[in-house]
mmCIF file of C-alpha atoms in Angstrom:
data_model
loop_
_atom_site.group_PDB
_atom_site.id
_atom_site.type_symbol
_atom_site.label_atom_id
_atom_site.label_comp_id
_atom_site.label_asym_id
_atom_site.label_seq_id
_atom_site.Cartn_x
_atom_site.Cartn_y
_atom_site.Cartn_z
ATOM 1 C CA UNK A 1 -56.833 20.090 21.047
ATOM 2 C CA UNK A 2 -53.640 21.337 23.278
ATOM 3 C CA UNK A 3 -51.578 18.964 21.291
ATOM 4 C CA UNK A 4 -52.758 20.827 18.351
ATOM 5 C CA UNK A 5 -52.035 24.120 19.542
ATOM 6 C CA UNK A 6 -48.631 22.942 20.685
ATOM 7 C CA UNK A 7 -47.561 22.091 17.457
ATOM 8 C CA UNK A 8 -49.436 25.352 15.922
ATOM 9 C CA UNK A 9 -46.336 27.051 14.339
ATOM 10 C CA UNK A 10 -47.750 30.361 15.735
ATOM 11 C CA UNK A 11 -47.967 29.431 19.318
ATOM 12 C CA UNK A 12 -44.758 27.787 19.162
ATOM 13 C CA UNK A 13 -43.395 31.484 17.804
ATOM 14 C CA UNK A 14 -45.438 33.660 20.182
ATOM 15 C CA UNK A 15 -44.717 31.669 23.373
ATOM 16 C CA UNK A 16 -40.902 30.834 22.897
ATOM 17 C CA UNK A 17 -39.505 32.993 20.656
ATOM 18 C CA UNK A 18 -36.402 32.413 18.232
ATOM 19 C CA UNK A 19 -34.955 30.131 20.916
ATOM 20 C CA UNK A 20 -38.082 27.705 20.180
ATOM 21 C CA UNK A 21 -37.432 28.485 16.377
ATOM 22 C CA UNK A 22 -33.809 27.545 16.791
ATOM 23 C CA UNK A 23 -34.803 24.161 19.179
ATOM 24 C CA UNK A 24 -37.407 23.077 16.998
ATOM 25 C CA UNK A 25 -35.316 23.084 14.215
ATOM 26 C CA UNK A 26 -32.133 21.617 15.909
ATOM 27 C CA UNK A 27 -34.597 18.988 17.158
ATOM 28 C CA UNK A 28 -36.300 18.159 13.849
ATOM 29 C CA UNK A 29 -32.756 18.288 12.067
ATOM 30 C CA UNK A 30 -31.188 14.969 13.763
ATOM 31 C CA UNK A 31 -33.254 13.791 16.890
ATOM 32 C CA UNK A 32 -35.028 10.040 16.676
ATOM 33 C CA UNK A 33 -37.875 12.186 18.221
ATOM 34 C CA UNK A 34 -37.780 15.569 16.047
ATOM 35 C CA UNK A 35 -39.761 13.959 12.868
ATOM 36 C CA UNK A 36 -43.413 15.242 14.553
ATOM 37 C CA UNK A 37 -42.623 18.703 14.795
ATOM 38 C CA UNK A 38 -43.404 21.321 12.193
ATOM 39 C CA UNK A 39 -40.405 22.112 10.058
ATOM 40 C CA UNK A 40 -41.608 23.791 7.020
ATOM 41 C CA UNK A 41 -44.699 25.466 8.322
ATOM 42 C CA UNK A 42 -42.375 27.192 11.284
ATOM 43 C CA UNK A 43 -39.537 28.672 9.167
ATOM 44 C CA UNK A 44 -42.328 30.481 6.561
ATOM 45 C CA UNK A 45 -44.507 31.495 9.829
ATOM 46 C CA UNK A 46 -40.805 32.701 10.729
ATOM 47 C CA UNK A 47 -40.446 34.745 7.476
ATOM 48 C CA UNK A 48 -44.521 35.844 7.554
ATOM 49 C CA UNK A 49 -44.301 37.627 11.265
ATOM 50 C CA UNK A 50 -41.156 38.945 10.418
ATOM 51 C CA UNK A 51 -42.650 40.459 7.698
ATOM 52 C CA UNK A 52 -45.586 41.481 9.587
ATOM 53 C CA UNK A 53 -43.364 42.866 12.875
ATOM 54 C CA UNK A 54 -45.537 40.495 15.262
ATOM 55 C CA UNK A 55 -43.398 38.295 17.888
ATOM 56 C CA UNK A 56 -39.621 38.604 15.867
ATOM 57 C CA UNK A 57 -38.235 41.535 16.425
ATOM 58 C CA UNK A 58 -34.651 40.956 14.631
ATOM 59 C CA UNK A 59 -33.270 41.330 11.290
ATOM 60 C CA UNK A 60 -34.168 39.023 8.741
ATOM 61 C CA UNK A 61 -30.520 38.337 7.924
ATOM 62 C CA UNK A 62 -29.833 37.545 11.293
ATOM 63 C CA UNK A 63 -32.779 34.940 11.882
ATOM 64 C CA UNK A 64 -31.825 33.085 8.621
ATOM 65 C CA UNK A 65 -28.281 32.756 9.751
ATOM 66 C CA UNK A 66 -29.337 31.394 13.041
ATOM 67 C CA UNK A 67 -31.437 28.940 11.291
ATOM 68 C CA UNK A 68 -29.223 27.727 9.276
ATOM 69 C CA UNK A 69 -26.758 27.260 12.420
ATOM 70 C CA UNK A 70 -29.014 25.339 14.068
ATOM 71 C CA UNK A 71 -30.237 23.164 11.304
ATOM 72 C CA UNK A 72 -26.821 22.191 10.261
ATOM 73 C CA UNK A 73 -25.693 21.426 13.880
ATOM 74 C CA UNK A 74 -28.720 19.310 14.142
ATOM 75 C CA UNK A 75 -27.719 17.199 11.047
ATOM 76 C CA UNK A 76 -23.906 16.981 12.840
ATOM 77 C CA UNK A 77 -25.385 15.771 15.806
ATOM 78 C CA UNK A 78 -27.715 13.461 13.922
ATOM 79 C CA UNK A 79 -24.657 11.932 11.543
ATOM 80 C CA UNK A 80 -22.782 11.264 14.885
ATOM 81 C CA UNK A 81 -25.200 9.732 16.347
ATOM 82 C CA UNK A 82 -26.054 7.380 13.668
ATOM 83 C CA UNK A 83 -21.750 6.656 13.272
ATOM 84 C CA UNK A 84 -21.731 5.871 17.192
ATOM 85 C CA UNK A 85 -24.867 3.703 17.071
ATOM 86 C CA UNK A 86 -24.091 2.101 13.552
ATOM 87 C CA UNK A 87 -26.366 -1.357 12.826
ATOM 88 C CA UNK A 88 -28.040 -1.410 16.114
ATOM 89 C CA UNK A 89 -30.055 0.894 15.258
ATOM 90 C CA UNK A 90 -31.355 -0.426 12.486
ATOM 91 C CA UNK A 91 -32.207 -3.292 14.742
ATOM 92 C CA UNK A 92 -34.023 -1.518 17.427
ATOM 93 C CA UNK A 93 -38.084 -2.560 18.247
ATOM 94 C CA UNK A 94 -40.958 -0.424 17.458
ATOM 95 C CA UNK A 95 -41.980 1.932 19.847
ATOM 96 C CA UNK A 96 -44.530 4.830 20.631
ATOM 97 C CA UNK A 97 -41.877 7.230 19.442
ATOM 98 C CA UNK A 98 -39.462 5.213 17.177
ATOM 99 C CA UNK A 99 -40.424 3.587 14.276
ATOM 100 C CA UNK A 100 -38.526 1.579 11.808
ATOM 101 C CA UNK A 101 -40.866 2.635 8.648
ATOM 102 C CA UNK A 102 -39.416 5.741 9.312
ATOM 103 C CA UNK A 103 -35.507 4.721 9.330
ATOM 104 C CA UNK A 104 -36.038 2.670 6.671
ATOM 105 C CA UNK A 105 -37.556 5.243 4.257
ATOM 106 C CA UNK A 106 -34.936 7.952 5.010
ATOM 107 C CA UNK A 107 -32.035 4.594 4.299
ATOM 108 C CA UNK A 108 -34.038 4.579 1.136
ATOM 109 C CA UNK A 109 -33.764 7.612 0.073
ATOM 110 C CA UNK A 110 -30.413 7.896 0.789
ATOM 111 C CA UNK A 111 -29.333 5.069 -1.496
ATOM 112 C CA UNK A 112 -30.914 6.244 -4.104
ATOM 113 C CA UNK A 113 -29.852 9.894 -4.168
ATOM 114 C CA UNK A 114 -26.410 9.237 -2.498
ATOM 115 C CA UNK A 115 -24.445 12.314 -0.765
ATOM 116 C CA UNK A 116 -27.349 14.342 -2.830
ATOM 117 C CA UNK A 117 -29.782 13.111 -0.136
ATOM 118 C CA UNK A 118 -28.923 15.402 2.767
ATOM 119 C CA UNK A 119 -29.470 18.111 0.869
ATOM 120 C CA UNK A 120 -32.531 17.201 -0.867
ATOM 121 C CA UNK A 121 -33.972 15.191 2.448
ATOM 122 C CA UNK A 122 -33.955 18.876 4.007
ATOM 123 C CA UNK A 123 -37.278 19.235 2.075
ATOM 124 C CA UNK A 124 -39.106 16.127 3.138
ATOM 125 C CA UNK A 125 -40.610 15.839 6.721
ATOM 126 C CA UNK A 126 -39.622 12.709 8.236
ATOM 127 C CA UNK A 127 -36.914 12.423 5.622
ATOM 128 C CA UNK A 128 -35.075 14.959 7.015
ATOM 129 C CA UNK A 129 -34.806 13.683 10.870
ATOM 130 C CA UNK A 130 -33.714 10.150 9.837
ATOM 131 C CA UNK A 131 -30.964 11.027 6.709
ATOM 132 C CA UNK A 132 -28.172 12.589 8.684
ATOM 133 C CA UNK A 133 -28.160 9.483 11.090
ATOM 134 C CA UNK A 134 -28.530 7.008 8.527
ATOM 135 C CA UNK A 135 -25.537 8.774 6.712
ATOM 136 C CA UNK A 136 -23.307 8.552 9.836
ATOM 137 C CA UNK A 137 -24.471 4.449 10.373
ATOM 138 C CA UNK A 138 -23.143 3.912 6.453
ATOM 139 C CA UNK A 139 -20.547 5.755 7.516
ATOM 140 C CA UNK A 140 -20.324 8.402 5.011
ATOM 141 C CA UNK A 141 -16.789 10.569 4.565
ATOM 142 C CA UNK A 142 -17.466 13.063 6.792
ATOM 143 C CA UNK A 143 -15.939 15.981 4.546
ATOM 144 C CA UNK A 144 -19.022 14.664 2.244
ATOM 145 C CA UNK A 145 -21.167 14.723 4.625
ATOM 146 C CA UNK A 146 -20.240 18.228 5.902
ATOM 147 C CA UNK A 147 -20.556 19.951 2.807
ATOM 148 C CA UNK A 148 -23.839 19.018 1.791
ATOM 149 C CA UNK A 149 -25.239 19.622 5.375
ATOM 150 C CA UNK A 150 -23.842 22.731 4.910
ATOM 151 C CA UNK A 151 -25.427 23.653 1.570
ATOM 152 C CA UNK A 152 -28.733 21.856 2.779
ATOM 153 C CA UNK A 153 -29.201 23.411 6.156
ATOM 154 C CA UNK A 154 -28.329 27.316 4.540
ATOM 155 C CA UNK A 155 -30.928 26.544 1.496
ATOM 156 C CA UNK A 156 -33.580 24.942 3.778
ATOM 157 C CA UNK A 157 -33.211 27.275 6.771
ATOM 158 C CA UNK A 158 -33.006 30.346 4.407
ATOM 159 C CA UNK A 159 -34.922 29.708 1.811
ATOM 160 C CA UNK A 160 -37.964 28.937 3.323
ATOM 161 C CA UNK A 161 -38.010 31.404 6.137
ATOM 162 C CA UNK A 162 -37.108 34.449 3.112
ATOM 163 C CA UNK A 163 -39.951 32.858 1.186
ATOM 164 C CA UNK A 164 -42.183 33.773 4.035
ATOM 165 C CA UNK A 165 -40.871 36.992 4.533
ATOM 166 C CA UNK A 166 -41.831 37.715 0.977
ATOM 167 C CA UNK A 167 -45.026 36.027 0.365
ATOM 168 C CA UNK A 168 -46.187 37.606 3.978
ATOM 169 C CA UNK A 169 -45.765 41.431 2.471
ATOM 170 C CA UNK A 170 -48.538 40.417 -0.026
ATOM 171 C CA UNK A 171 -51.935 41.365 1.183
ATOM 172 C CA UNK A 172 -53.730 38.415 0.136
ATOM 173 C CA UNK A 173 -51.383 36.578 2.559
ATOM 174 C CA UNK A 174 -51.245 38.309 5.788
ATOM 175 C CA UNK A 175 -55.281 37.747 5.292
ATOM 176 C CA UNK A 176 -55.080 33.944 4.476
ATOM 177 C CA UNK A 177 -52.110 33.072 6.951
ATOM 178 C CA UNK A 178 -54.046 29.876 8.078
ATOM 179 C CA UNK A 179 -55.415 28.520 4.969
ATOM 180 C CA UNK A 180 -51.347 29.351 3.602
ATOM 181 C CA UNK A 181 -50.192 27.440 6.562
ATOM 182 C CA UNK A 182 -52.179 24.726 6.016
ATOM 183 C CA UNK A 183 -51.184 24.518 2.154
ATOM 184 C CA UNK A 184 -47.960 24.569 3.658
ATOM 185 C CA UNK A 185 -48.471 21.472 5.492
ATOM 186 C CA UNK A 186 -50.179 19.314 2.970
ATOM 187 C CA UNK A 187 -47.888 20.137 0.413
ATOM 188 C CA UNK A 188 -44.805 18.752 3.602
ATOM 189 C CA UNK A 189 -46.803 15.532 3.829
ATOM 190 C CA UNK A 190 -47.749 14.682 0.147
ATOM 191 C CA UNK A 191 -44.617 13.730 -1.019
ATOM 192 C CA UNK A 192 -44.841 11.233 1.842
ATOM 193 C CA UNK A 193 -48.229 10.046 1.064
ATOM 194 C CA UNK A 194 -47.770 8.947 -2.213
ATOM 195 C CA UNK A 195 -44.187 6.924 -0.920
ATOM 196 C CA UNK A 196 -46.224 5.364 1.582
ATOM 197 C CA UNK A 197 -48.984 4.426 -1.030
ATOM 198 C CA UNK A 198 -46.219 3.384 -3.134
ATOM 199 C CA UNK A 199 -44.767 1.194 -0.854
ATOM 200 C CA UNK A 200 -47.579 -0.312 0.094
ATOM 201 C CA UNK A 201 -48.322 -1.306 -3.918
ATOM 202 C CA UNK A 202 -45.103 -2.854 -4.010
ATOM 203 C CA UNK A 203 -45.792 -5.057 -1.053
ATOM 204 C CA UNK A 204 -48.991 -6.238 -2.259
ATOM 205 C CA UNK A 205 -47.344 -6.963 -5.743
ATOM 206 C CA UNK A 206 -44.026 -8.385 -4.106
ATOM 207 C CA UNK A 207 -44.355 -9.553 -0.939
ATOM 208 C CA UNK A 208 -40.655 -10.795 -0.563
ATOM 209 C CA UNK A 209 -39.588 -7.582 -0.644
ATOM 210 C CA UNK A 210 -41.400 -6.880 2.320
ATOM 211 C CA UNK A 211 -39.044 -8.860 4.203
ATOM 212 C CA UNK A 212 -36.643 -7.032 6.149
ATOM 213 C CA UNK A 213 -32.830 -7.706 4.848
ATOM 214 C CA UNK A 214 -31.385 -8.907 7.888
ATOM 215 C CA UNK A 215 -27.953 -9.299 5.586
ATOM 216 C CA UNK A 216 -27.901 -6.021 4.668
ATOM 217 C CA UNK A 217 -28.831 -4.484 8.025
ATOM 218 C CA UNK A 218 -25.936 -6.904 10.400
ATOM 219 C CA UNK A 219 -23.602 -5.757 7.683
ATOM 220 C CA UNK A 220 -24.403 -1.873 7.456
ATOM 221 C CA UNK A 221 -21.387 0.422 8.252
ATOM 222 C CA UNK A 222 -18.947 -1.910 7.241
ATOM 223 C CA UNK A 223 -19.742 -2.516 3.501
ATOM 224 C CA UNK A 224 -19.113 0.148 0.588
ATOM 225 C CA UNK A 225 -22.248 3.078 0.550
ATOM 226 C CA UNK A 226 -22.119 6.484 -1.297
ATOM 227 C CA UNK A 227 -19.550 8.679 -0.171
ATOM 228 C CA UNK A 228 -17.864 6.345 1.615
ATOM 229 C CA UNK A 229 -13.659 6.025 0.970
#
């Protein structure tokens, strides 16, 4: 139950404050161990007790901005630590905190979507922590890579905390915060779900492909990806 409430977007707002905000965010942005923590459901709790005048006390404008900082530094941090670590990473054993489902479905993603990717990986949990450091191991052009963290981190960190500023001035949703936060959640996870499901079909119809490409990963940083020169 305390690990609950510790990752309760509320309590994280009413006991630390924009600096957790800002932490949280930075954290879940680019750190191997930010993926757990809640992204989505702590920006619009931002934006609803702004709205509400309970625990933020600051302009709207200013919060957003600060959000935005922090997410995008988070991604910086994230794409240099992927460039400095490179293939190893990719290498790396399970453990209680890391796992490689998780590096592997952000590389996914990325290859598919290209540069695109950090800005659209902004909206899915999980997604989000591992992209920036799997575009710094392919070694992405930075002044790619820059751009669209830019654009990602001011349309995620903005967007969703204003959307919760909004929403929280209707009456039906100051009186439903926690069944809104919870919709909040599920919706963060679903998109998740239904990779995981898929990947899990494509196993059981190909199992090859459930082989990890050793070829692909000893060679990663040093062959052509998206955005690369």
């Amino acid at each position: 139950m305390r690990d609950v409430k510790i990752l309760s977007a509320e309590w994280l707002i009413s006991t630390f404050g924009l600096i957790g905000i800002l932490a949280v965010v930075f954290a879940e942005s680019g750190l191997l161990i930010g993926f757990f923590l809640p992204g989505d459901s702590l920006l619009f709790s931002a934006g609803l007790l702004i709205a509400g005048g309970r625990y933020l006390h600051y302009p709207l404008w200013l919060v957003c901005l600060l959000i935005a900082a922090a997410a995008i530094a988070g991604d910086q941090f994230g794409y240099a630590f992927g460039k400095r670590v490179g293939p190893a990473l990719f290498r790396r054993p399970n453990s209680r905190v890391f796992k490689q489902e998780n590096l592997v479905r952000a590389r996914g993603f990325f290859d598919k979507y290209g540069a695109r990717s950090i800005v659209l990986a902004r909206f899915v949990p999980i997604v989000r922590t591992f992209a920036p450091i799997v575009a710094g191991a392919s070694r992405m052009r930075y002044q790619t890579f820059a751009t669209f963290n830019a654009s990602g981190g001011l349309l995620w960190g903005s967007g969703v905390t204003v959307l919760g500023y909004f929403l929280g001035q209707i009456a039906f949703v100051r009186s439903n915060i926690e069944f809104i936060l919870v919709g909040i959640v599920v919706i963060s996870v679903l998109p998740i779900a239904v990779e995981l499901l898929r990947a899990r079909h494509n196993r059981s119809q190909n199992p090859a492909s459930a082989q990890p490409n050793t070829a692909t990963d000893a060679h990663l940083g040093h062959e052509a990806r998206p955005g690369r020169r």
